[in-house]
Coordinates of N, CA and C in Angstrom, one line a residue:
Chain A
D26 N 87.1 97.5 107.9 CA 88.7 97.6 108.6 C 88.9 99.2 108.8
I27 N 89.5 99.2 110.0 CA 89.7 100.7 110.4 C 91.3 101.2 109.7
V28 N 91.4 101.9 109.2 CA 92.6 102.5 108.3 C 93.2 103.6 109.2
M29 N 94.4 103.8 109.6 CA 95.2 104.9 110.3 C 95.8 105.5 109.0
T30 N 95.8 107.1 109.4 CA 96.6 107.7 108.6 C 97.5 108.9 109.4
Q31 N 98.5 109.4 109.1 CA 99.3 110.2 109.7 C 99.6 111.5 108.8
S32 N 99.9 112.5 109.3 CA 100.2 113.7 108.8 C 101.3 114.7 109.8
P33 N 102.2 115.0 109.2 CA 102.8 115.0 107.9 C 103.7 113.7 108.1
D34 N 104.3 113.3 106.8 CA 105.2 112.0 106.7 C 106.2 112.5 107.4
S35 N 106.8 113.8 107.5 CA 108.0 113.9 108.1 C 107.9 115.5 108.5
L36 N 108.7 115.8 109.7 CA 108.8 117.2 109.9 C 110.3 117.3 110.8
A37 N 110.7 118.5 110.4 CA 111.8 119.4 111.3 C 111.7 120.2 112.0
V38 N 111.9 120.1 113.3 CA 111.7 121.2 114.3 C 112.8 121.7 115.1
S39 N 113.2 122.9 115.2 CA 114.1 123.5 115.9 C 114.2 123.0 116.9
L40 N 115.5 122.7 118.0 CA 115.4 122.5 119.3 C 114.8 123.3 120.2
G41 N 113.8 122.9 121.1 CA 113.1 123.7 122.0 C 111.8 124.1 121.4
E42 N 111.5 123.9 120.1 CA 110.2 124.1 119.4 C 109.1 123.1 119.8
R43 N 108.0 123.1 119.2 CA 107.1 122.6 119.3 C 106.8 121.6 118.2
A44 N 106.5 120.2 118.2 CA 106.3 119.5 117.2 C 104.9 118.8 117.1
T45 N 104.1 119.0 116.3 CA 102.8 118.3 116.3 C 102.5 117.5 115.1
I46 N 102.0 116.1 115.6 CA 101.7 115.0 114.6 C 100.4 114.8 114.7
N47 N 99.7 114.6 113.6 CA 98.1 114.4 113.4 C 97.9 112.8 113.1
C48 N 97.0 112.1 113.7 CA 96.6 111.0 113.0 C 95.1 110.6 113.4
K49 N 94.8 110.2 112.1 CA 93.4 110.2 111.8 C 93.0 108.6 111.3
S50 N 91.7 108.5 112.1 CA 91.3 106.9 111.9 C 90.0 107.1 111.2
S51 N 90.0 105.8 110.2 CA 88.7 106.0 109.3 C 87.2 105.6 110.0
Q52 N 87.6 105.1 111.3 CA 86.2 105.0 111.9 C 86.4 105.5 113.4
S53 N 85.6 105.7 114.2 CA 85.7 106.2 115.4 C 86.1 105.1 116.2
V54 N 87.2 105.4 117.1 CA 87.9 104.3 117.8 C 87.5 104.7 119.5
L55 N 86.4 105.5 119.6 CA 86.0 105.9 120.9 C 84.8 104.7 121.2
Y56 N 84.8 104.3 122.3 CA 84.0 103.1 122.9 C 82.9 103.7 123.9
S57 N 81.8 103.7 123.6 CA 80.7 104.7 124.3 C 80.6 104.3 125.7
S58 N 80.7 102.9 125.7 CA 80.6 102.2 127.1 C 81.5 102.6 128.2
N59 N 82.7 102.9 128.0 CA 83.5 103.4 128.7 C 84.3 105.0 128.4
N60 N 83.7 105.2 127.2 CA 84.2 106.6 127.0 C 85.7 106.8 126.8
K61 N 86.5 105.8 126.4 CA 87.8 105.6 126.0 C 88.1 105.7 124.6
N62 N 89.2 106.3 124.3 CA 89.7 106.1 122.8 C 90.8 105.3 122.9
Y63 N 90.3 104.2 121.9 CA 91.4 103.0 122.0 C 92.6 103.4 120.9
L64 N 93.5 104.2 121.4 CA 94.5 104.9 120.4 C 95.7 105.2 121.3
A65 N 96.8 104.9 120.4 CA 98.1 104.7 121.4 C 99.1 105.4 120.5
W66 N 100.2 105.8 121.1 CA 101.2 106.7 120.2 C 102.5 106.0 120.8
Y67 N 103.4 105.7 119.7 CA 104.7 105.2 120.0 C 105.9 105.6 119.4
Q68 N 107.0 105.6 119.9 CA 108.3 106.3 119.5 C 109.2 105.0 119.2
Q69 N 109.8 105.2 117.8 CA 110.8 104.4 117.4 C 112.0 104.7 117.0
K70 N 112.9 104.7 117.9 CA 114.7 105.2 117.2 C 115.1 104.1 116.5
P71 N 116.1 104.6 115.8 CA 117.0 103.7 114.7 C 117.3 102.3 115.6
G72 N 117.0 101.0 115.0 CA 117.5 100.0 115.5 C 117.3 99.6 116.8
Q73 N 116.1 100.2 117.2 CA 115.3 99.9 118.5 C 114.0 99.7 118.4
P74 N 113.3 98.8 119.3 CA 111.7 98.4 119.1 C 111.1 99.7 119.8
P75 N 109.9 99.8 119.3 CA 108.9 100.9 119.4 C 108.8 100.8 121.0
K76 N 108.5 102.1 121.5 CA 108.4 102.4 122.8 C 107.0 103.2 123.1
L77 N 105.9 102.4 123.8 CA 104.9 103.2 124.3 C 105.1 104.7 124.9
L78 N 104.3 105.5 124.4 CA 104.4 106.8 124.9 C 103.1 107.2 125.6
I79 N 101.9 107.0 124.7 CA 100.5 107.5 125.2 C 99.7 106.5 125.0
Y80 N 98.7 106.2 125.8 CA 97.5 105.1 125.5 C 96.4 105.8 126.2
W81 N 95.2 105.3 125.7 CA 93.8 105.8 125.8 C 94.0 107.3 125.3
A82 N 94.8 107.5 124.2 CA 94.6 109.0 123.3 C 95.6 109.8 123.9
S83 N 95.3 110.1 125.7 CA 96.1 111.0 126.2 C 96.5 110.8 127.6
T84 N 96.6 109.5 127.9 CA 97.2 108.9 129.0 C 98.9 108.7 129.0
R85 N 99.9 109.5 129.5 CA 101.0 109.3 129.4 C 101.4 107.9 130.1
E86 N 102.3 107.3 129.5 CA 102.9 106.0 130.0 C 103.9 106.4 131.1
S87 N 104.1 105.7 131.9 CA 105.1 106.0 133.2 C 106.5 106.1 132.7
G88 N 107.2 107.3 133.2 CA 108.5 107.6 132.6 C 108.7 108.3 131.5
V89 N 107.6 108.6 130.5 CA 107.7 109.1 129.4 C 107.7 110.8 129.9
P90 N 108.5 111.6 129.5 CA 108.6 113.1 129.7 C 107.3 113.8 129.5
D91 N 107.2 114.8 130.3 CA 105.6 115.5 130.2 C 105.9 116.3 128.9
R92 N 107.0 116.5 128.4 CA 106.6 117.3 127.0 C 105.7 116.7 125.9
F93 N 105.8 115.5 126.3 CA 104.8 114.5 125.4 C 103.4 114.5 125.8
S94 N 102.5 114.9 124.9 CA 101.2 115.0 125.6 C 100.1 114.4 124.1
G95 N 99.1 113.7 124.4 CA 98.1 113.3 123.6 C 96.9 113.9 123.3
S96 N 96.2 114.2 122.6 CA 94.6 114.7 122.5 C 93.9 114.4 121.4
G97 N 92.5 114.5 121.5 CA 91.7 113.9 120.4 C 90.7 113.0 121.0
S98 N 89.8 112.9 120.2 CA 88.7 111.7 120.5 C 88.1 111.4 119.0
G99 N 87.6 110.4 119.1 CA 86.6 109.8 117.9 C 87.7 109.4 116.8
T100 N 87.8 110.4 115.6 CA 88.6 109.9 114.5 C 90.0 110.8 114.6
D101 N 90.1 111.6 115.3 CA 91.1 112.7 115.2 C 91.9 112.9 116.4
F102 N 93.4 112.8 116.1 CA 94.2 112.5 117.4 C 95.5 113.4 117.3
T103 N 96.1 113.9 118.2 CA 97.6 114.6 117.8 C 98.3 114.3 118.9
L104 N 99.5 113.9 118.4 CA 101.0 114.0 119.5 C 101.6 115.3 119.2
T105 N 101.9 115.6 120.5 CA 102.3 117.2 120.7 C 103.8 116.8 121.7
I106 N 104.6 117.4 121.0 CA 106.2 117.6 121.8 C 106.2 118.9 122.0
S107 N 106.1 119.4 123.1 CA 106.2 120.7 123.5 C 107.1 121.6 123.4
S108 N 108.4 120.9 123.5 CA 109.6 121.7 123.3 C 110.6 120.4 122.8
L109 N 111.0 120.2 121.8 CA 111.6 119.2 121.1 C 113.3 119.0 121.5
Q110 N 113.5 117.9 122.0 CA 115.1 117.8 122.4 C 115.7 117.0 121.5
A111 N 116.8 116.8 121.4 CA 117.8 116.0 120.5 C 117.4 114.5 120.6
E112 N 117.1 114.0 121.6 CA 116.9 112.5 121.7 C 115.4 112.3 121.6
D113 N 114.7 113.3 121.0 CA 113.2 112.9 120.5 C 113.3 112.5 119.0
V114 N 114.5 112.7 118.3 CA 114.5 112.4 117.0 C 114.1 110.6 116.9
A115 N 113.1 110.6 116.0 CA 112.4 109.3 115.8 C 111.3 109.3 114.9
V116 N 110.6 108.3 114.8 CA 109.5 108.0 114.0 C 108.6 107.6 115.0
Y117 N 107.4 108.4 114.8 CA 106.2 108.3 115.9 C 105.1 107.5 115.0
Y118 N 104.4 106.7 115.4 CA 103.5 105.6 115.0 C 102.1 105.9 115.8
C119 N 101.1 105.8 115.5 CA 99.7 106.0 116.2 C 99.3 104.6 116.1
Q120 N 98.3 104.1 116.8 CA 97.8 102.9 116.7 C 96.2 102.8 117.1
Q121 N 95.7 102.2 116.6 CA 94.1 101.8 117.1 C 94.1 100.5 117.9
Y122 N 93.5 100.2 119.0 CA 93.1 98.9 119.1 C 91.9 98.6 119.8
Y123 N 90.9 99.2 118.8 CA 89.5 99.1 119.1 C 88.8 98.0 118.3
S124 N 89.5 97.8 117.3 CA 88.8 96.9 116.2 C 89.3 96.1 115.3
T125 N 88.9 94.9 114.8 CA 89.4 94.1 113.7 C 89.7 94.9 112.7
P126 N 90.5 94.7 111.8 CA 91.9 93.9 112.0 C 92.5 94.7 113.3
L127 N 92.7 93.9 114.5 CA 93.2 94.5 115.5 C 94.7 95.2 115.5
F128 N 94.7 96.5 115.9 CA 95.9 97.1 116.2 C 96.7 97.6 115.0
T129 N 95.5 98.2 114.1 CA 96.3 98.8 112.9 C 97.2 100.0 113.3
F130 N 98.4 100.0 112.8 CA 99.3 101.1 113.0 C 99.3 102.2 112.0
G131 N 99.4 103.2 112.2 CA 99.4 104.4 111.1 C 100.8 104.3 110.5
P132 N 101.2 105.1 109.4 CA 102.3 104.7 108.7 C 103.8 105.5 109.1
G133 N 103.4 105.9 110.1 CA 104.6 106.7 111.0 C 104.6 108.2 110.2
T134 N 105.5 109.0 111.4 CA 106.1 110.4 111.0 C 107.3 110.3 111.5
K135 N 108.3 110.8 110.8 CA 109.8 110.9 111.2 C 110.1 112.5 111.5
V136 N 110.6 112.5 112.8 CA 110.8 113.9 113.4 C 112.3 113.9 113.3
D137 N 112.7 115.2 112.8 CA 114.2 115.5 113.1 C 114.4 116.8 113.5
I138 N 115.6 117.0 113.7 CA 116.0 118.5 113.9 C 116.1 119.5 112.9
K139 N 115.6 120.5 112.9 CA 116.0 121.7 111.8 C 117.2 122.1 112.3
Chain B
E18 N 113.2 92.6 136.3 CA 113.1 93.4 135.2 C 112.2 92.7 134.4
V19 N 111.2 93.3 133.9 CA 110.0 92.9 132.8 C 111.0 92.9 131.5
Q20 N 110.9 91.8 131.0 CA 111.6 91.6 129.7 C 110.9 90.4 128.8
L21 N 111.2 90.5 127.5 CA 110.5 89.7 126.2 C 111.9 89.7 125.5
V22 N 112.3 88.2 125.1 CA 113.4 88.2 124.3 C 112.9 87.1 123.2
E23 N 113.0 87.5 122.1 CA 112.7 86.6 121.1 C 114.0 85.8 120.4
S24 N 113.5 84.6 119.7 CA 114.4 83.8 119.0 C 113.8 83.3 117.9
G25 N 114.5 82.6 117.3 CA 114.2 81.5 116.3 C 114.3 82.3 114.7
G26 N 114.6 83.5 114.6 CA 114.6 84.2 113.3 C 115.9 83.4 112.5
G27 N 115.8 83.8 111.2 CA 116.9 83.3 110.3 C 116.5 83.5 108.8
L28 N 117.4 82.9 108.0 CA 117.3 82.8 106.5 C 116.5 81.5 106.4
V29 N 115.3 81.7 105.7 CA 114.6 80.6 105.1 C 114.0 80.5 103.5
K30 N 114.0 79.5 102.9 CA 113.6 79.7 101.5 C 112.3 79.8 101.3
P31 N 111.8 80.5 100.3 CA 110.2 80.7 100.0 C 109.6 79.3 100.2
G32 N 108.4 79.3 100.8 CA 107.7 77.8 100.9 C 107.9 77.4 102.4
G33 N 109.1 77.7 102.8 CA 109.4 77.1 104.0 C 108.7 77.6 105.3
S34 N 109.5 76.9 106.5 CA 108.9 77.0 107.7 C 109.6 77.7 108.8
L35 N 109.2 78.4 109.8 CA 110.1 78.9 110.9 C 109.2 78.8 112.1
R36 N 109.8 78.7 113.3 CA 109.1 78.9 114.4 C 109.8 79.7 115.2
L37 N 109.1 81.0 115.5 CA 109.6 81.9 116.3 C 109.2 81.7 118.0
S38 N 110.0 82.2 118.8 CA 109.9 81.8 120.4 C 110.0 83.3 121.0
C39 N 109.4 83.6 122.2 CA 109.4 84.9 122.9 C 109.2 84.5 124.4
A40 N 110.7 84.7 125.0 CA 110.7 84.0 126.3 C 110.1 85.5 127.3
A41 N 109.5 85.2 128.2 CA 109.0 86.4 129.1 C 109.6 86.2 130.4
S42 N 109.9 87.5 131.3 CA 110.3 87.4 132.5 C 110.1 88.5 133.2
G43 N 109.9 88.5 134.7 CA 109.8 89.8 135.3 C 108.4 90.0 135.6
F44 N 107.4 89.2 135.0 CA 105.6 89.3 135.1 C 105.4 88.1 135.2
T45 N 103.9 88.3 135.7 CA 103.0 86.9 135.7 C 102.6 86.8 134.2
F46 N 103.4 86.1 133.4 CA 103.1 85.9 131.9 C 101.6 85.4 131.7
S47 N 101.1 84.6 132.6 CA 99.8 84.0 132.2 C 98.5 85.0 132.5
S48 N 98.8 86.2 132.9 CA 97.8 87.0 133.0 C 97.7 88.2 132.0
Y49 N 98.7 88.2 131.0 CA 98.7 89.1 129.8 C 98.4 88.5 128.5
S50 N 97.7 89.4 127.8 CA 97.3 88.8 126.5 C 98.8 89.2 125.7
M51 N 99.3 88.5 124.6 CA 100.5 88.8 123.8 C 100.1 88.9 122.5
N52 N 101.1 89.7 121.5 CA 101.0 90.1 120.5 C 102.3 89.6 119.4
W53 N 102.3 89.7 118.1 CA 103.4 89.8 117.4 C 103.2 90.8 116.4
V54 N 104.1 91.4 116.1 CA 104.1 92.6 115.4 C 105.3 92.5 114.4
R55 N 105.6 92.9 113.5 CA 106.5 93.0 112.4 C 106.8 94.2 111.7
Q56 N 107.9 94.2 111.3 CA 108.4 95.6 110.5 C 109.5 95.4 109.6
A57 N 109.1 95.1 108.1 CA 109.9 94.8 107.3 C 110.9 96.0 107.1
P58 N 112.0 95.8 106.4 CA 113.2 96.6 106.1 C 112.8 97.9 105.8
G59 N 113.0 99.0 106.6 CA 112.5 100.4 106.2 C 111.2 100.7 106.1
K60 N 110.4 99.7 106.6 CA 108.9 100.2 106.5 C 108.4 100.4 108.0
G61 N 107.2 100.5 107.9 CA 106.4 100.7 109.3 C 105.9 99.4 109.9
L62 N 105.3 99.6 110.9 CA 104.8 98.3 112.0 C 103.7 97.7 111.6
E63 N 103.7 96.4 111.2 CA 102.3 95.6 111.1 C 101.9 94.7 112.1
W64 N 100.8 94.7 112.6 CA 100.4 93.8 113.5 C 100.2 92.6 112.8
V65 N 100.8 91.6 113.4 CA 100.5 90.1 112.8 C 99.4 89.0 113.6
S66 N 99.6 89.4 115.0 CA 98.7 88.1 115.7 C 98.7 88.8 117.2
S67 N 97.6 87.9 117.5 CA 97.2 88.5 119.2 C 96.7 87.1 119.7
I68 N 96.9 86.8 121.1 CA 96.5 85.7 121.8 C 96.1 86.4 123.1
S69 N 95.0 85.9 123.9 CA 94.3 86.1 125.0 C 95.4 85.5 126.0
S70 N 95.6 85.7 127.4 CA 96.0 85.3 128.4 C 95.7 83.7 128.6
S71 N 94.5 83.1 128.4 CA 94.2 81.6 128.5 C 94.2 81.0 127.1
S72 N 94.7 81.7 125.8 CA 94.6 81.2 124.7 C 93.2 80.8 124.0
S73 N 92.0 81.6 124.9 CA 90.8 81.5 124.4 C 90.5 82.4 123.0
Y74 N 91.2 83.3 123.1 CA 90.9 84.3 121.8 C 92.2 84.4 121.0
I75 N 92.1 84.5 119.7 CA 93.2 84.2 118.7 C 93.0 85.0 117.5
Y76 N 93.6 86.1 116.9 CA 93.5 86.9 116.1 C 94.5 86.9 115.0
Y77 N 94.4 87.0 113.8 CA 95.3 87.2 112.8 C 95.2 88.1 111.7
A78 N 96.3 88.9 111.3 CA 96.1 89.7 110.4 C 95.9 88.9 108.9
D79 N 95.0 89.4 108.2 CA 94.7 88.9 106.9 C 95.9 88.2 105.9
S80 N 97.0 89.1 105.9 CA 98.2 88.8 105.4 C 98.9 87.3 105.9
V81 N 98.6 86.8 106.9 CA 99.2 85.8 107.7 C 98.2 84.6 108.0
K82 N 96.9 84.9 107.8 CA 96.0 84.1 108.3 C 96.1 82.8 107.4
G83 N 96.0 81.7 108.0 CA 96.1 80.3 107.2 C 97.6 79.9 106.9
R84 N 98.6 80.6 107.2 CA 99.8 80.3 107.1 C 100.4 80.3 108.7
F85 N 100.2 81.4 109.4 CA 100.7 81.6 110.7 C 100.1 81.0 111.8
T86 N 100.5 80.6 112.8 CA 99.7 79.9 114.0 C 100.3 80.8 115.2
I87 N 99.7 81.5 116.0 CA 100.1 81.8 117.3 C 100.0 81.1 118.5
S88 N 100.8 80.8 119.6 CA 100.3 79.7 120.7 C 101.1 80.3 121.7
R89 N 100.8 79.9 123.0 CA 101.5 80.3 124.3 C 101.5 79.0 125.2
D90 N 102.7 79.1 126.1 CA 102.9 78.1 126.9 C 103.2 78.8 128.3
N91 N 102.1 78.8 129.1 CA 102.0 79.9 130.4 C 103.0 79.2 131.3
A92 N 103.1 77.8 131.3 CA 103.8 77.3 132.1 C 105.5 77.3 131.9
K93 N 105.6 77.7 130.7 CA 107.3 77.9 130.3 C 107.3 79.4 130.1
N94 N 106.3 80.5 130.4 CA 106.4 81.9 130.3 C 106.8 82.0 128.7
S95 N 106.2 81.4 128.0 CA 106.8 81.4 126.6 C 105.5 81.4 125.5
L96 N 105.9 82.6 124.4 CA 104.9 82.9 123.2 C 105.6 82.1 122.1
Y97 N 104.9 81.8 121.0 CA 105.4 81.3 120.0 C 104.7 81.9 118.5
L98 N 105.4 81.8 117.4 CA 104.7 81.8 116.1 C 105.5 81.1 115.0
Q99 N 104.3 80.0 114.8 CA 104.8 79.2 113.9 C 104.4 79.8 112.5
M100 N 105.3 79.8 111.7 CA 105.3 80.4 110.3 C 105.4 79.3 109.3
N101 N 104.3 79.1 108.6 CA 104.6 78.2 107.1 C 104.3 78.9 105.8
S102 N 104.5 78.4 104.9 CA 104.4 78.7 103.6 C 104.8 80.0 103.5
L103 N 106.1 80.4 103.9 CA 106.7 81.8 104.0 C 107.0 82.4 102.8
R104 N 106.7 83.5 102.5 CA 106.8 84.4 101.1 C 108.0 85.4 101.3
A105 N 108.4 85.9 100.5 CA 109.4 87.0 100.4 C 109.0 88.2 101.2
E106 N 107.7 88.4 101.1 CA 107.0 89.7 101.6 C 106.7 89.4 103.3
D107 N 107.2 88.2 103.6 CA 107.2 87.9 105.1 C 108.6 88.4 105.8
T108 N 109.3 88.9 104.9 CA 110.7 89.2 105.4 C 110.7 90.6 106.3
A109 N 111.1 90.3 107.5 CA 111.1 91.4 108.5 C 111.7 91.0 110.0
V110 N 111.5 92.2 110.7 CA 111.9 91.8 112.1 C 110.6 91.5 112.6
Y111 N 110.7 90.5 113.6 CA 109.4 90.3 114.3 C 109.7 90.7 115.9
Y112 N 108.5 91.3 116.3 CA 108.7 91.9 117.6 C 107.7 90.9 118.5
C113 N 107.9 90.5 119.7 CA 106.5 90.0 120.6 C 106.4 91.3 121.4
A114 N 105.3 91.7 121.9 CA 104.9 92.7 122.6 C 103.7 92.4 123.6
R115 N 103.7 93.0 125.0 CA 102.9 92.5 125.7 C 101.5 93.4 125.9
A116 N 100.5 93.0 126.1 CA 99.3 94.0 126.2 C 99.3 94.6 127.6
A117 N 99.2 96.0 127.6 CA 99.6 97.0 128.9 C 98.7 96.4 130.2
D118 N 97.6 96.2 130.0 CA 96.9 95.8 131.3 C 96.4 94.3 131.4
G119 N 97.0 93.5 130.3 CA 96.5 92.1 130.2 C 95.6 91.8 129.3
N120 N 94.8 92.9 129.1 CA 93.5 92.5 128.3 C 94.0 92.6 126.7
L121 N 93.0 91.9 126.0 CA 93.4 91.6 124.6 C 93.4 93.0 124.0
Y122 N 92.4 93.9 124.3 CA 92.1 95.2 123.7 C 93.1 96.3 124.3
D123 N 94.2 96.4 124.4 CA 95.2 97.2 125.1 C 96.4 97.7 124.3
A124 N 97.0 98.9 124.8 CA 98.1 99.4 124.0 C 99.5 98.3 124.2
F125 N 100.4 98.3 123.7 CA 101.3 97.1 124.0 C 102.8 98.1 124.8
D126 N 102.9 97.5 126.2 CA 103.7 98.4 126.8 C 105.1 98.0 126.8
I127 N 105.2 96.5 126.5 CA 106.6 96.0 126.5 C 106.8 95.4 125.5
W128 N 108.0 95.4 124.8 CA 108.5 94.9 123.4 C 109.8 94.3 123.6
G129 N 109.9 93.1 123.1 CA 111.3 92.7 122.7 C 112.1 93.3 121.8
Q130 N 113.4 92.7 121.7 CA 114.3 93.5 120.9 C 114.2 93.2 119.3
G131 N 113.3 92.1 119.0 CA 113.0 91.6 117.8 C 114.0 90.4 117.2
T132 N 113.2 89.7 116.4 CA 114.3 88.7 115.6 C 114.0 88.6 114.2
M133 N 115.0 88.8 113.6 CA 114.9 89.0 111.9 C 114.8 87.6 111.3
V134 N 113.6 87.6 110.3 CA 113.3 86.7 109.5 C 113.5 87.2 108.0
T135 N 114.3 86.4 107.2 CA 114.6 86.6 105.8 C 114.2 85.3 104.9
V136 N 113.3 86.0 104.2 CA 112.8 84.8 103.2 C 113.3 85.0 101.8
S137 N 114.3 84.3 101.5 CA 114.8 84.3 100.2 C 115.5 83.2 99.5
S138 N 115.5 82.8 98.4 CA 116.1 81.7 97.5 C 117.6 81.9 97.5

């Protein structure tokens, strides 16, 4: 089973500053046949369902601001918010959709304003 | 507008059953794999089950295998989750979610607002 871990558990960043969240999978989620990393990032605000931000590790979902970016390959991934805005306060989850048990989520990282 | 609307949640006693529904609109439901994800109060996201577009492939998390059954009716644009032998640890908000490009192995691009299931005596 692929286990997803995230770090840090929470972070507080000043408005306009960079926020970086790390995600690590216990096994590679890179599928060699198509060279795609089966890794997504979601944002969840209180009382709302999750929202897809990034898929294939680095492809931004339509309508997502370009201050959000994803990077990494294999087992190590990063979500970066280049200039934190007040509306970015949320919990962020990574998810692998490579292997059974399908679609394991990371434990989440809470982002707040400093 | 692409939309998913869950229903069927509520309060049930341990050992009881509940059937959740997810009504889809605004897209060709029969072309997409679908999923159930749950979130216990104050906790993270837990994938529960997935079903391919034609119901040929079905998967469950170990925590619900043998107790929950996912199904779909493409003619009714609806997804279901039959939950039996419910336990206190099944208490959560249950979300249905669409696979982004229709394939089983895809990120989840559309989510419903969720329906709350509470298992308590």
